[in-house]
GROMACS .gro file of C-alpha atoms in nm:
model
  297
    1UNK     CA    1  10.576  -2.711  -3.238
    2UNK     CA    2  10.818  -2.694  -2.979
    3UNK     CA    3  11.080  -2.950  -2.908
    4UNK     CA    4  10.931  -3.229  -2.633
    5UNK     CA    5  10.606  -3.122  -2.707
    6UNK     CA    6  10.367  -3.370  -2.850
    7UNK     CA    7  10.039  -3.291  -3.085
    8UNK     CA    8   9.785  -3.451  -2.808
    9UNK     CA    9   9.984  -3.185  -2.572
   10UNK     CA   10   9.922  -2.929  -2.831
   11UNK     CA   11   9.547  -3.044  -2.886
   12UNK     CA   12   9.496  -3.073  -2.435
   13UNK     CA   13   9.686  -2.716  -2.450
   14UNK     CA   14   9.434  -2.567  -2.736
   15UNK     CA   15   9.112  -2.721  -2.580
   16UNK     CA   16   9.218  -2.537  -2.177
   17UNK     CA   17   9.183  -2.211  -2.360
   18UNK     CA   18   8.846  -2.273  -2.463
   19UNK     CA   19   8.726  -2.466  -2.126
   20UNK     CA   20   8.381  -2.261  -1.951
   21UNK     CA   21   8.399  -2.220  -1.585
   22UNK     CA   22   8.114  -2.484  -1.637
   23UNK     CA   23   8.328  -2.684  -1.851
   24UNK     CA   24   8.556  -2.688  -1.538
   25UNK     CA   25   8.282  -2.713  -1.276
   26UNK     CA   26   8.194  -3.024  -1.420
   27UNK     CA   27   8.512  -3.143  -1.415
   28UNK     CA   28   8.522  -3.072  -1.015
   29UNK     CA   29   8.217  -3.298  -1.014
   30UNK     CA   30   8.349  -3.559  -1.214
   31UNK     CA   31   8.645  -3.611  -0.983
   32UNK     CA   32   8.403  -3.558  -0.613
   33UNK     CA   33   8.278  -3.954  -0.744
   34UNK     CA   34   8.596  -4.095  -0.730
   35UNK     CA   35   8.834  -3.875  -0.485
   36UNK     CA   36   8.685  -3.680  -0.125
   37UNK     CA   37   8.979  -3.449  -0.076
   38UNK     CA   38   8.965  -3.128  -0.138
   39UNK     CA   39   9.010  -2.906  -0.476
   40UNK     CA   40   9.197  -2.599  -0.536
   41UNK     CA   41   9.111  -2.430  -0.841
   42UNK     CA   42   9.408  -2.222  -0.963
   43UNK     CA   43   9.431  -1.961  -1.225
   44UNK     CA   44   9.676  -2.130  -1.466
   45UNK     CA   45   9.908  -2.404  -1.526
   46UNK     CA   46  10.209  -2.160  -1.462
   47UNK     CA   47  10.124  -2.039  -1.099
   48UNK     CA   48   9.940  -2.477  -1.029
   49UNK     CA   49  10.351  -2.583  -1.104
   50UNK     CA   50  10.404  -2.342  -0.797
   51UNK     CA   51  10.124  -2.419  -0.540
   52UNK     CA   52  10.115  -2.787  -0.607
   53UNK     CA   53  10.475  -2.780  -0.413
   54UNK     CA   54  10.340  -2.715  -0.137
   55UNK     CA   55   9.986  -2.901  -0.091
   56UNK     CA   56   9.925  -3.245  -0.016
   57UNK     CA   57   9.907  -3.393  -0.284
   58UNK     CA   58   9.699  -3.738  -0.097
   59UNK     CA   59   9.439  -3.474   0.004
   60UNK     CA   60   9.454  -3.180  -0.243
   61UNK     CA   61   9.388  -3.182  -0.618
   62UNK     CA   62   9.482  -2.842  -0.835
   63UNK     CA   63   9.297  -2.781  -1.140
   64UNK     CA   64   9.355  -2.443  -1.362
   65UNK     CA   65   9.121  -2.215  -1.431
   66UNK     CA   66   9.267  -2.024  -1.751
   67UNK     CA   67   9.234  -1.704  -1.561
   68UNK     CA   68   9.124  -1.548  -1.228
   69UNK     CA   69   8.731  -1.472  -1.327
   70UNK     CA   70   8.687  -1.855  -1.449
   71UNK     CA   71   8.803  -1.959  -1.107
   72UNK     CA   72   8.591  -1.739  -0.949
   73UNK     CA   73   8.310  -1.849  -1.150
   74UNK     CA   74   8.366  -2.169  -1.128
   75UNK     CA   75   8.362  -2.162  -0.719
   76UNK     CA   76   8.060  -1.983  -0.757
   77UNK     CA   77   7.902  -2.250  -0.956
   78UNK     CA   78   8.009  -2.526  -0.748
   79UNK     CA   79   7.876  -2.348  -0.417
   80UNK     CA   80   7.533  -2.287  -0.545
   81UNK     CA   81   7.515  -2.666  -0.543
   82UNK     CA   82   7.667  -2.707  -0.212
   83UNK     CA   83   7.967  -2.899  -0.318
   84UNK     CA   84   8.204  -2.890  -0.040
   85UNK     CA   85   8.619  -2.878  -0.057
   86UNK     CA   86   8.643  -2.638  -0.295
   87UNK     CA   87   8.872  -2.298  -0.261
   88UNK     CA   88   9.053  -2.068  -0.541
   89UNK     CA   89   9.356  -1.848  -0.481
   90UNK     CA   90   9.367  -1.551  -0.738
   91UNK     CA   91   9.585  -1.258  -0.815
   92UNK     CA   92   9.467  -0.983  -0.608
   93UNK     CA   93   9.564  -0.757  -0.895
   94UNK     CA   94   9.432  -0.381  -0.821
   95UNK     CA   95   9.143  -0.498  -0.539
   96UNK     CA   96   9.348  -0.362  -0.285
   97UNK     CA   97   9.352  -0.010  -0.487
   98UNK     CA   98   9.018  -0.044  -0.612
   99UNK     CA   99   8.898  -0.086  -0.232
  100UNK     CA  100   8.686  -0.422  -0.322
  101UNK     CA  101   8.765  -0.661  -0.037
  102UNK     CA  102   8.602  -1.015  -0.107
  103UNK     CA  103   8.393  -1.177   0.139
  104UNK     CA  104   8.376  -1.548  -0.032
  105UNK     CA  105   8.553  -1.766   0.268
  106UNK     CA  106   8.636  -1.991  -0.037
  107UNK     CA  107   8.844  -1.705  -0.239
  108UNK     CA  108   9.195  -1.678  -0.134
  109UNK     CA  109   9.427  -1.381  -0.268
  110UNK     CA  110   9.729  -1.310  -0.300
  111UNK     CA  111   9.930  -1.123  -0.060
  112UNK     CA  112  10.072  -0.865  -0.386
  113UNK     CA  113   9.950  -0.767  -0.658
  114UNK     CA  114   9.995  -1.113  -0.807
  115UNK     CA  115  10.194  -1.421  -0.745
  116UNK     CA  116  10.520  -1.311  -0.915
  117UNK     CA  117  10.512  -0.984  -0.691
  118UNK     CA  118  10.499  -1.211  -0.390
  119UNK     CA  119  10.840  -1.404  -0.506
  120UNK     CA  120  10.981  -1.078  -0.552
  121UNK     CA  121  10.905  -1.018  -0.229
  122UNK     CA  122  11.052  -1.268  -0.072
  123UNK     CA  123  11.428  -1.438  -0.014
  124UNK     CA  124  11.382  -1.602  -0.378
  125UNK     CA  125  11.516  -1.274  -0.538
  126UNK     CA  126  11.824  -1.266  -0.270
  127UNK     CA  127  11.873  -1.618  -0.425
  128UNK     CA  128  11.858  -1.544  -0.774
  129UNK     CA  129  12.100  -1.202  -0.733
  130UNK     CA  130  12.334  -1.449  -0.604
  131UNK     CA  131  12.334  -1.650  -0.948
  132UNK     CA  132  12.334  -1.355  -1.196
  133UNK     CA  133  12.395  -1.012  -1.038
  134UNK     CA  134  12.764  -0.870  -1.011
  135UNK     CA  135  12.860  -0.819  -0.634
  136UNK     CA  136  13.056  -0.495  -0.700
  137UNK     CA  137  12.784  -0.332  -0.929
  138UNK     CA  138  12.551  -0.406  -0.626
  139UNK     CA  139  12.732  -0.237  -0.420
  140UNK     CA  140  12.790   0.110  -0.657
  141UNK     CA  141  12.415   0.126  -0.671
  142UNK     CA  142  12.289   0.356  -0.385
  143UNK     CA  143  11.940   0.205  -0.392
  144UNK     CA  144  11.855  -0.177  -0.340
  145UNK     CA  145  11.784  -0.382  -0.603
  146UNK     CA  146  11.400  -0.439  -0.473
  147UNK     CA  147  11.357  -0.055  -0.409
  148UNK     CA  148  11.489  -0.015  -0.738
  149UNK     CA  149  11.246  -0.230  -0.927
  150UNK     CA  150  10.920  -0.107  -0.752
  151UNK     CA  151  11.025   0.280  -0.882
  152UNK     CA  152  11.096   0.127  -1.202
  153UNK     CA  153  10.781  -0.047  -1.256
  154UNK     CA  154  10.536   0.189  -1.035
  155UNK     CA  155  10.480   0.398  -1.400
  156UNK     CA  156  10.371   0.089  -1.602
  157UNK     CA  157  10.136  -0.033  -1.311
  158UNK     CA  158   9.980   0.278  -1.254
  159UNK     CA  159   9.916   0.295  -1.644
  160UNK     CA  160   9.794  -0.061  -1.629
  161UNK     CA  161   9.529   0.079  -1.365
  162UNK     CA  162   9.424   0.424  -1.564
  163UNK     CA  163   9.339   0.171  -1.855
  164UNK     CA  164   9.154  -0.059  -1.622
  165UNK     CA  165   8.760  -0.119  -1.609
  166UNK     CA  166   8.734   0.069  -1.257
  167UNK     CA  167   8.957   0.387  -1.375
  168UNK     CA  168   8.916   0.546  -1.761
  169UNK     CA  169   8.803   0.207  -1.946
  170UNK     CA  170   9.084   0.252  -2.194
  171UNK     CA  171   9.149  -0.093  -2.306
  172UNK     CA  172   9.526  -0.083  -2.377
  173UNK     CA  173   9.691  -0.344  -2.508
  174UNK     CA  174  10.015  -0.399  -2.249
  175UNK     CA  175  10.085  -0.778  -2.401
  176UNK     CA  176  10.390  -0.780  -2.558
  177UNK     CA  177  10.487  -0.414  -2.564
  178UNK     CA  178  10.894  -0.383  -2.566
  179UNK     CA  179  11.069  -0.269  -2.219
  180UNK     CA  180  11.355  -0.193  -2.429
  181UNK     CA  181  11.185   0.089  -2.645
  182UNK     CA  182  11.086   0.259  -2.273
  183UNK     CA  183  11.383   0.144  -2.048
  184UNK     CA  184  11.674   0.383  -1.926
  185UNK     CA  185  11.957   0.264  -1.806
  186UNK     CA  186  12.122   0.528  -1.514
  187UNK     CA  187  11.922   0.507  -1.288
  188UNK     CA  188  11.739   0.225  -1.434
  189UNK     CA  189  11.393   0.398  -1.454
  190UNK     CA  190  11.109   0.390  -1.723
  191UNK     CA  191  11.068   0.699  -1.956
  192UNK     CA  192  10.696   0.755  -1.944
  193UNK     CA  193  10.664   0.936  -2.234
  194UNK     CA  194  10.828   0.662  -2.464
  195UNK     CA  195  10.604   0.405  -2.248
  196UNK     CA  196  10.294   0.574  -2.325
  197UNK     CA  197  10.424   0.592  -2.701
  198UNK     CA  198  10.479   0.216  -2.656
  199UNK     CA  199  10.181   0.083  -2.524
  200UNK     CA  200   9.997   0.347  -2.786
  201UNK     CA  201  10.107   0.187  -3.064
  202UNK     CA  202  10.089  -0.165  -2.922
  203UNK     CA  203   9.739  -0.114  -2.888
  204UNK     CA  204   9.670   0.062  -3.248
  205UNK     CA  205   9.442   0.341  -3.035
  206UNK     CA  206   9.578   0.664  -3.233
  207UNK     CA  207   9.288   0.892  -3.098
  208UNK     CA  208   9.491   0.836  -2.730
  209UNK     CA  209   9.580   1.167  -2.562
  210UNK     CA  210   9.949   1.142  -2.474
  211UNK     CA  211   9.981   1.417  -2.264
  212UNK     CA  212   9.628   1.373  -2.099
  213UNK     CA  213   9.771   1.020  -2.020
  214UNK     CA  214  10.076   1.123  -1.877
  215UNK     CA  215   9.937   1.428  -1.673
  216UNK     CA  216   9.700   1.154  -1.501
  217UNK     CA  217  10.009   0.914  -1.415
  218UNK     CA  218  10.189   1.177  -1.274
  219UNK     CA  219   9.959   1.261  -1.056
  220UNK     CA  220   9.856   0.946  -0.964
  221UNK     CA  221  10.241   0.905  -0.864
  222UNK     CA  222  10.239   1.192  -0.647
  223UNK     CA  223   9.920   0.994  -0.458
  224UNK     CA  224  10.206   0.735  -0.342
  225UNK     CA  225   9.983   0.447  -0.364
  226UNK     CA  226  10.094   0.090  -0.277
  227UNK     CA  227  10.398  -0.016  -0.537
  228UNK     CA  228  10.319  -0.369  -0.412
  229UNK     CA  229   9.951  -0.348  -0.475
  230UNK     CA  230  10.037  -0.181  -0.795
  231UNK     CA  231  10.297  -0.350  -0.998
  232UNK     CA  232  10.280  -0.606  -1.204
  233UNK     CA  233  10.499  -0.927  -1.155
  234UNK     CA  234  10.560  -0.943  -1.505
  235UNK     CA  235  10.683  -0.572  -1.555
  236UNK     CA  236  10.910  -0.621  -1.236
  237UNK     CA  237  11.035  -0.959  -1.371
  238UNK     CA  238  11.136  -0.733  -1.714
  239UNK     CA  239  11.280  -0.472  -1.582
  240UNK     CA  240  11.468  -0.712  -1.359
  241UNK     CA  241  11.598  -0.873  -1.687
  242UNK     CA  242  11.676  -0.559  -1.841
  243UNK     CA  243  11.870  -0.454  -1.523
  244UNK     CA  244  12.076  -0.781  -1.470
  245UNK     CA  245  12.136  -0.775  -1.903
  246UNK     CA  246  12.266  -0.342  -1.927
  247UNK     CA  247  12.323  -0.241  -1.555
  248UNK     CA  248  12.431  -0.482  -1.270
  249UNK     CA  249  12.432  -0.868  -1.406
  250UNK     CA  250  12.724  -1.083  -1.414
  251UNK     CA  251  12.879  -1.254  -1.767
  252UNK     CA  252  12.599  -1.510  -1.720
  253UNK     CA  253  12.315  -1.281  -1.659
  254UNK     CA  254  12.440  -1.116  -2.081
  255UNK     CA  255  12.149  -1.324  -2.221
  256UNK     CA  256  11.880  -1.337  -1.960
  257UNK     CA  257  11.531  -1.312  -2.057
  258UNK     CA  258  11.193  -1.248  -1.874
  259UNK     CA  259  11.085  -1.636  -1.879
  260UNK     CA  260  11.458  -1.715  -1.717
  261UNK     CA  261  11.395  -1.514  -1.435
  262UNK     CA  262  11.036  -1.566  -1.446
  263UNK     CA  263  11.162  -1.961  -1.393
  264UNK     CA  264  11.456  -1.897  -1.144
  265UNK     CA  265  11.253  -1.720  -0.929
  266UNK     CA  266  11.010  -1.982  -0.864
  267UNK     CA  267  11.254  -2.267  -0.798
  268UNK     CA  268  11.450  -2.039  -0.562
  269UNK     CA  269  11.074  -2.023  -0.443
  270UNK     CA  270  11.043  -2.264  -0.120
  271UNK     CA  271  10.807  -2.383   0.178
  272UNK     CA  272  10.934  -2.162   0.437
  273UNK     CA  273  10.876  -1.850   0.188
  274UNK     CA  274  10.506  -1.969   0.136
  275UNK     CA  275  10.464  -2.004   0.521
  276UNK     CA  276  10.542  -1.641   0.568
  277UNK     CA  277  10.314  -1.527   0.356
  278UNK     CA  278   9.961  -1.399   0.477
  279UNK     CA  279   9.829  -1.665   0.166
  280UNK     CA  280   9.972  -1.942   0.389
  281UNK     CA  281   9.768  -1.825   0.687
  282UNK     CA  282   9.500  -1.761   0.528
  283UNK     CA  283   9.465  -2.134   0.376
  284UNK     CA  284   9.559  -2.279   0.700
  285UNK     CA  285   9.197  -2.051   0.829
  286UNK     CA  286   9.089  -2.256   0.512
  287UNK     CA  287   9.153  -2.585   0.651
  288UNK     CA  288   9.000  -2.466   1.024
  289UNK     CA  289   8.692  -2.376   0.884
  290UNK     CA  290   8.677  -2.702   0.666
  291UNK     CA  291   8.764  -2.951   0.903
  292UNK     CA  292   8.757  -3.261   0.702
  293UNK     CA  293   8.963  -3.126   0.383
  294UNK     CA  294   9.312  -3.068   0.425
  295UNK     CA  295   9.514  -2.893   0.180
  296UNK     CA  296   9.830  -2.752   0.285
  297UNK     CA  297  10.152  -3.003   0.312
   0.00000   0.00000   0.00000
């Protein structure tokens, strides 16, 4: 058990994992008796800490979803009963590649790949090179920081598709593989080779073709798809970590880890970001459409 964290937490932590999207349809319902504002329902309790900074809190509740097909699902459910107020915003994740373009008014997506891909994105990584990069590293490198980390993580994203449902089905397991077994230092770049080898073994699949896989990546590199549509806030947020820890962090950046900058990013995260976002507008057509729920601040 971690420190602060009490066994009812633990047990209310446990039992999220398990909720149904009817599970947390019901719950929508539950709280229409006693509240007429509207309800967001967000893919997790990481990315609800972020959004519920920026709703109205009076007029706009946040429940998560434990993942972006439950919150579909569970707007689905709730608009086959005609239950009104109710809107998700999900990780667009490879949509934009795959060419699927939603037409539910009430599904909102991300302007990036994912949520983390939009911070990077924006001013909040200026801020947080300010607090843990070296100035005169920065300015050795010939390539900017951002630039630097879409190359970087354009291999693992492109992998992450190939093994998706709409490319070759292959299952891999990417959770938890180790960006230091991969990572190369000058220029800070992934070795695909050793990544394949990585995410290989992480996933126990011994029958997998390493130079079938890496044949397909490279050519799906030469395609020069999207690196925002492609990457994965995560792998950016490691290889950032990596970078700031071997190549171009200060003496507090020695010890920096994925969930430091994963946290740094979104409190350097503000309102003026968000409202420059095509998300922002795109709730605010939201709130047009759906006069009598507000949710934005």
């Amino acid at each position: 058990m971690t420190a602060g964290t009490s066994p009812s937490n633990l047990e209310d932590v446990t039992m999220k994992k398990y909720l149904t999207a009817d599970d947390i349809a019901n719950s929508a319902r539950m709280m229409r008796t006693q509240y007429r504002g509207s309800i967001m329902i967000i893919e997790g309790s990481t990315d609800m800490r972020l959004y519920k900074r920026f709703v109205d809190d009076r007029k706009c509740r946040l429940i998560p979803a434990n993942g972006k097909e439950n919150a579909i699902k569970v707007v689905k459910i709730l608009e086959s009963s005609d239950f009104k107020g109710i809107l998700t915003i999900v990780d667009a994740d490879f949509w934009r590649l795959d060419g699927i373009k939603f037409k539910d008014r009430n599904i909102l997506v991300t302007d990036t790949h994912d949520l983390e891909t939009m911070l990077i994105a924006s001013e909040a990584l200026d801020r947080l090179l300010g607090e843990f990069a070296a100035p005169f590293k920065l300015q050795k490198m010939r390539t900017p920081v951002r630039e630097l980390l879409l190359e970087a993580a354009m291999p693992i994203g492109l992998f992450r598709w190939l093994s998706s449902s709409s490319k070759d089905r292959l299952s891999l397991r990417f959770k938890d593989i180790h960006f230091d077994n991969f990572m190369q230092k000058f220029p800070l770049s992934v070795n695909i080779k050793h990544l394949i080898r990585e995410v290989k073994d992480n996933s126990n699949e011994r029958s997998l073709n390493e130079k079938t896989i890496k044949r397909k990546m490279i050519t799906l590199l030469k395609e020069e798809h999207d690196p925002w549509q492609t990457c994965s806030g995560h792998d950016i947020v490691e290889i950032l970590a990596f970078g700031l820890r071997e190549v171009f962090g200060n003496s507090d950046s020695r010890y920096v880890t994925e969930g430091i900058i994963d946290r740094s990013l979104r409190l350097a995260y503000d309102i003026t970001m968000f409202r420059e976002t095509d998300l922002y507008i795109s709730i605010q057509e939201w709130e047009d459409r759906n006069s009598s729920f507000v949710v934005l601040q």
